[in-house]
GROMACS .gro file of C-alpha atoms in nm:
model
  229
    1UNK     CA    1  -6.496   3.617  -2.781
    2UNK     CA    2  -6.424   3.557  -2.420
    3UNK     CA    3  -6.204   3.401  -2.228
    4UNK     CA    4  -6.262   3.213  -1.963
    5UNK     CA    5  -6.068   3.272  -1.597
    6UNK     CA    6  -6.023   2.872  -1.592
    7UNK     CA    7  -5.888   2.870  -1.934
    8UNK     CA    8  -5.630   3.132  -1.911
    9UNK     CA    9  -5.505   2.963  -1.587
   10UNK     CA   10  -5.506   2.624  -1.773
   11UNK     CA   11  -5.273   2.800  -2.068
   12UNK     CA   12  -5.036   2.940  -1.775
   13UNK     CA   13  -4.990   2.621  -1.596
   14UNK     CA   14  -4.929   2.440  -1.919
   15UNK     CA   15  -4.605   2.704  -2.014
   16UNK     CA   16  -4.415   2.585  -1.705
   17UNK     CA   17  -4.436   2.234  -1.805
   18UNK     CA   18  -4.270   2.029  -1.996
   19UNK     CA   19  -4.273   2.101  -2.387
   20UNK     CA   20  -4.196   1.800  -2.637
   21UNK     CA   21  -4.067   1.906  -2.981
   22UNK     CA   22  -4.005   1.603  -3.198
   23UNK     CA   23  -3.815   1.344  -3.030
   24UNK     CA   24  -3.641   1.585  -2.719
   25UNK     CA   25  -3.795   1.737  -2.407
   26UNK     CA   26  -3.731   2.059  -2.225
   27UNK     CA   27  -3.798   2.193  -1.928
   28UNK     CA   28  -3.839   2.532  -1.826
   29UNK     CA   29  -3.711   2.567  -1.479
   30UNK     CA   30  -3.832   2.838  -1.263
   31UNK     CA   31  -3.589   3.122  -1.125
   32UNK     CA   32  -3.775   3.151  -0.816
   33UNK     CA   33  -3.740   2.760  -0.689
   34UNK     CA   34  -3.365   2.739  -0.870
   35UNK     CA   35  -3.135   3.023  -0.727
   36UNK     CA   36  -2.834   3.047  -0.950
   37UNK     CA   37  -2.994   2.932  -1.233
   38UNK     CA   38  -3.136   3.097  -1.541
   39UNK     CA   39  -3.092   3.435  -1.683
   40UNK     CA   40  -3.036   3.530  -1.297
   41UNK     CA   41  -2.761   3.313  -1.237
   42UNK     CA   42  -2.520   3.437  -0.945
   43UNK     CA   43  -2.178   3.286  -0.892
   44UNK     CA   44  -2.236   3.380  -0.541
   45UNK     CA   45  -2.504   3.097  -0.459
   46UNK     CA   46  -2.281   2.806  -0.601
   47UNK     CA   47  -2.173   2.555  -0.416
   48UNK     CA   48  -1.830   2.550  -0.292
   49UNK     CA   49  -1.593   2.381  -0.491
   50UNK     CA   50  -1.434   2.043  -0.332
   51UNK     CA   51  -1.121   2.113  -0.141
   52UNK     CA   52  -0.828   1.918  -0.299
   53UNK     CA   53  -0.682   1.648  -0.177
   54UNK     CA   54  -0.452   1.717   0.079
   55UNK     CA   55  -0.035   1.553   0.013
   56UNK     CA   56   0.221   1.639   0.234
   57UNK     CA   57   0.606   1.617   0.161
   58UNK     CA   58   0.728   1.279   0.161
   59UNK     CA   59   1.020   1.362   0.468
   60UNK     CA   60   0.747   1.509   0.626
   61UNK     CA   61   0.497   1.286   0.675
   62UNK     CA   62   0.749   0.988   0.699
   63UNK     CA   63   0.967   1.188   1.001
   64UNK     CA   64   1.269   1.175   0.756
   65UNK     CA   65   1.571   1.357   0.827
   66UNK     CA   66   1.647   1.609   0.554
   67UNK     CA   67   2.011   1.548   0.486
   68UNK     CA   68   2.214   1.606   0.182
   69UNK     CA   69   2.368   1.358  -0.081
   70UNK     CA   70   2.660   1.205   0.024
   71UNK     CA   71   2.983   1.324  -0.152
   72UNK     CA   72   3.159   1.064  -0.375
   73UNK     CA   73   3.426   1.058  -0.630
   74UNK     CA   74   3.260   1.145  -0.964
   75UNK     CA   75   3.572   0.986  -1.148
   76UNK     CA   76   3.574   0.676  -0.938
   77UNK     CA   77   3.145   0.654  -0.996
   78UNK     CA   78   3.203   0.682  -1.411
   79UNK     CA   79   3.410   0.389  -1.448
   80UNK     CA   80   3.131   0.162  -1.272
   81UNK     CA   81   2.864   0.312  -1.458
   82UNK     CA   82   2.809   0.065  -1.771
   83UNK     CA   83   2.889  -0.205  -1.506
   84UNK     CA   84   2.582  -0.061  -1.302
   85UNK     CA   85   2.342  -0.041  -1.568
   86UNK     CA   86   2.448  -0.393  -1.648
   87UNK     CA   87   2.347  -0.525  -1.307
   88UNK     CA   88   2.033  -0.300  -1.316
   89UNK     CA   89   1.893  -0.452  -1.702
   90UNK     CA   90   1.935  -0.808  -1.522
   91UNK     CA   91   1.731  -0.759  -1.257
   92UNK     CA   92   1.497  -0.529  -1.387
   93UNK     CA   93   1.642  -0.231  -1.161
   94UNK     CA   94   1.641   0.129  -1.148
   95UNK     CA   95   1.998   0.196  -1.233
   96UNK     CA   96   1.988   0.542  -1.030
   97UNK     CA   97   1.859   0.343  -0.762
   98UNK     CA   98   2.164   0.097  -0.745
   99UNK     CA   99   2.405   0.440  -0.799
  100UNK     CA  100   2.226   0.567  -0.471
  101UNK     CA  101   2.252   0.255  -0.267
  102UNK     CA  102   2.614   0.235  -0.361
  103UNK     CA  103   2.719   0.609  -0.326
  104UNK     CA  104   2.599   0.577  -0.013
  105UNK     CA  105   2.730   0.262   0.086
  106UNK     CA  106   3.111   0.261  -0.043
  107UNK     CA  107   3.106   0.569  -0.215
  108UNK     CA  108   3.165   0.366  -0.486
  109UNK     CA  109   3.545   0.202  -0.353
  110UNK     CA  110   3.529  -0.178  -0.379
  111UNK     CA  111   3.766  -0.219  -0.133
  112UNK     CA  112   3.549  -0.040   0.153
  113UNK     CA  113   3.486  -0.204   0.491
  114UNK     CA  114   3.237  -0.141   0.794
  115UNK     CA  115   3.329  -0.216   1.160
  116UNK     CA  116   3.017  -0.381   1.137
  117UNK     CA  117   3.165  -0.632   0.877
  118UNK     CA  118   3.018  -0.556   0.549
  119UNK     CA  119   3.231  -0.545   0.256
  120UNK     CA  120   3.242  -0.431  -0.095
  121UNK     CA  121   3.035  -0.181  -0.314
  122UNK     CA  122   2.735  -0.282  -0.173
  123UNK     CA  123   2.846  -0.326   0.160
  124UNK     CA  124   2.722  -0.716   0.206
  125UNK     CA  125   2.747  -0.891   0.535
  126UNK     CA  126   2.857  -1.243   0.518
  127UNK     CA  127   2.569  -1.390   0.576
  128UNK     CA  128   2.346  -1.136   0.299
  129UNK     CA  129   2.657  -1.249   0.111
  130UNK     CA  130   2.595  -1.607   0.110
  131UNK     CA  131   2.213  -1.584   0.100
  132UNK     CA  132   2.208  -1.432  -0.281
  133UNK     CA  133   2.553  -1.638  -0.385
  134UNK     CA  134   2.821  -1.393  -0.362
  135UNK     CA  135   3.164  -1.569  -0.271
  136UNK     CA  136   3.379  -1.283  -0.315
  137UNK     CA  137   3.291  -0.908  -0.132
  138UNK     CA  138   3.546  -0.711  -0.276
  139UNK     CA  139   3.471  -0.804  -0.678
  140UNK     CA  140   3.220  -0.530  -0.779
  141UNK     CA  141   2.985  -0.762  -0.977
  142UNK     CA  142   2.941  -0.983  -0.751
  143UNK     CA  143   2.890  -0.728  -0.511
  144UNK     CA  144   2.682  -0.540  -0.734
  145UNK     CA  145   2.479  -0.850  -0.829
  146UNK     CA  146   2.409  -0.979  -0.482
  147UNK     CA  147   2.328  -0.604  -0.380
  148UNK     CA  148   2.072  -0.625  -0.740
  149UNK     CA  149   1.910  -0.949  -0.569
  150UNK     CA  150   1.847  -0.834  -0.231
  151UNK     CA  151   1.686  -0.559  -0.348
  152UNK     CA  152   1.487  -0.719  -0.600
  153UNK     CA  153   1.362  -0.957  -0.310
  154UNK     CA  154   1.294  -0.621  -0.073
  155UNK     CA  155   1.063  -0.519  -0.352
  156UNK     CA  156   0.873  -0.793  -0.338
  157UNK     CA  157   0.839  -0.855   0.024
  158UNK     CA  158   0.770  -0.491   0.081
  159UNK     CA  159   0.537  -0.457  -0.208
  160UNK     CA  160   0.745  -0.176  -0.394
  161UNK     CA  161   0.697   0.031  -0.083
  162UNK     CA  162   1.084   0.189  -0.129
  163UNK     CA  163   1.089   0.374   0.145
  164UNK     CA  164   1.080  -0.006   0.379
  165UNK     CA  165   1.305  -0.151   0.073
  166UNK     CA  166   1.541   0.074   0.160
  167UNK     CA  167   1.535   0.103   0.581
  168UNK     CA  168   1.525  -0.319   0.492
  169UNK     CA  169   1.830  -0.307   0.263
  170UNK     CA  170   2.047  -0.124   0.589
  171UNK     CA  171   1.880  -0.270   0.920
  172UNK     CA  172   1.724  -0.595   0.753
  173UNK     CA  173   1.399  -0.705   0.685
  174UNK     CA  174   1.294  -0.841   1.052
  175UNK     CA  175   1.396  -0.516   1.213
  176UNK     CA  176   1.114  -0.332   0.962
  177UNK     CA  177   0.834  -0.578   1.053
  178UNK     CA  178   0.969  -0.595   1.383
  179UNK     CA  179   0.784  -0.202   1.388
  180UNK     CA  180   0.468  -0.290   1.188
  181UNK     CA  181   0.655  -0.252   0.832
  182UNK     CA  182   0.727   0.097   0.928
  183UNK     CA  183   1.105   0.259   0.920
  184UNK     CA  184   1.276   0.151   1.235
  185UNK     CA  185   1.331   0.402   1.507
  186UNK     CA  186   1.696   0.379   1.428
  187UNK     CA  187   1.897   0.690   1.408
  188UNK     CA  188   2.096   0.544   1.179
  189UNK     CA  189   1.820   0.341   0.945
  190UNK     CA  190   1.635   0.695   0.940
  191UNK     CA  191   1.963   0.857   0.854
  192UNK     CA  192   2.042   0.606   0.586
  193UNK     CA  193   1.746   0.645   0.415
  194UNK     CA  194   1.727   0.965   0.400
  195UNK     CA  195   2.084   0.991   0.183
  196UNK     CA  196   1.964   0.722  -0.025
  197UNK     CA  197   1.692   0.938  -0.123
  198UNK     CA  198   1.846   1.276  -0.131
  199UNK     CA  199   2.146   1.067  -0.373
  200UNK     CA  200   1.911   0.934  -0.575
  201UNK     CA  201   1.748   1.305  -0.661
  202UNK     CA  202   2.065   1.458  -0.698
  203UNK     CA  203   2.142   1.178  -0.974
  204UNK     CA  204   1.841   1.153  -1.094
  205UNK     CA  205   1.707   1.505  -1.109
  206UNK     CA  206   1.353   1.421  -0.942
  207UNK     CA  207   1.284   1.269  -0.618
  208UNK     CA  208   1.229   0.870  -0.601
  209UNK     CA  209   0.897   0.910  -0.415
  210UNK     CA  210   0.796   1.265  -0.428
  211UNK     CA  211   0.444   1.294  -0.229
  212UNK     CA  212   0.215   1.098   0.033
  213UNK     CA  213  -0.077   1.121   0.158
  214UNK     CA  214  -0.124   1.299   0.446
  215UNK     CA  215  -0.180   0.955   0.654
  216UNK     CA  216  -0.023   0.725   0.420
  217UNK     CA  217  -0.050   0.322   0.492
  218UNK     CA  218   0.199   0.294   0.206
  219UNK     CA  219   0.421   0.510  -0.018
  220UNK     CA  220   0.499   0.352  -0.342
  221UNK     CA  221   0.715   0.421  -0.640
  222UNK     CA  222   0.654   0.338  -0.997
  223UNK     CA  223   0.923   0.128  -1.124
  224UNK     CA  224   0.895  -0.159  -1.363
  225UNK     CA  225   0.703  -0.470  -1.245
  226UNK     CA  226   0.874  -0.765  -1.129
  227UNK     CA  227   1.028  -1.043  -1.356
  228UNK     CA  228   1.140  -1.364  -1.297
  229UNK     CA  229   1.532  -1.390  -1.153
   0.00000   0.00000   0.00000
């Protein structure tokens, strides 16, 4: 018997279509119109993988000095530690964070004083003092506790951005939105928060904030959510 020319060509055509067995389909691609693909396949015509996203150290991209942790009397810091993570389970703190602010601040002696006028473990000012109803400096839970409220309130202006919470908690509030929520151009803000940070990793053993984005709007942390004072 033979075959026809437009038969053969018919039986061709239909073995590079689509085949149906059962309930599933398959198609048979060709190698010619699909480089890479097939029994040919080259790792050489893939496309490029997509380039990660770029982070940049946190000092780096923020302009922060790198500095290291402050010195303090490790003697001296023990005896305040259960009073510490006292303060810090009332007002839903990170307990390293308070050790940082106050290592850095008084290196942990109640009875420190700034030319300035700020007093006590936390360093208040009279008038921070007042605000979160501390009547006495020098007694480390108040100071402690009006230090705990201040920054619980930083958190929630700032929205957990620490790295304002903390240029807020030395040069105040205003002076950070005075420069777009950014850290004031202060050497001594910039310098302050860089020992926070650098005491809070040496406590700690891992850096509060550890990466941004190479143009960051905001740098968070992850510390627990907010509760009612």
């Amino acid at each position: 018997m033979t075959i026809r020319p437009t038969l053969i060509a018919a039986l061709i055509l239909a073995s590079s279509q689509t085949f149906a067995f059962g309930d599933s389909s398959y198609e048979f691609m060709n190698d010619t119109t699909h480089v890479g693909l097939g029994a040919t396949m080259s790792f050489d015509e893939l496309p490029p993988a997509a380039a990660a996203k770029t982070v940049a150290p946190l000092r780096a991209v923020l302009n922060i000095p790198h500095v290291k942790a402050p010195a303090y009397n490790k003697q001296q810091a023990a005896s305040y530690n259960k009073l510490i993570n006292q303060v810090a389970r009332e007002h839903k703190l990170d307990p390293q964070l308070l050790h940082a602010i106050v290592s850095v601040e008084s290196g942990y002696n109640p009875g420190a004083a700034s030319p300035k006028g700020a007093q006590g473990l936390m360093q208040l000012m009279p008038d921070t003092a007042a605000r979160f109803g501390v009547s006495d400096r020098a007694d480390p839970l108040q100071s402690l506790r009006g230090g705990a409220r201040y920054l619980r309130f930083l958190q929630g202006y700032f929205k957990q951005d620490m790295t304002l919470v903390i240029a807020a908690y030395n040069a105040g509030e205003g002076a950070v939105g005075k420069f777009r929520n950014t850290i004031p151009p202060y050497r001594e803000t910039q310098e302050y928060v860089a020992k926070v940070l650098a005491s809070y990793e040496q406590r700690a053993g891992q850096p509060l904030i550890a990466t941004a984005a190479a143009k960051p709007q905001r740098v968070h942390a992850t510390l627990p959510p907010l509760q009612p004072l």
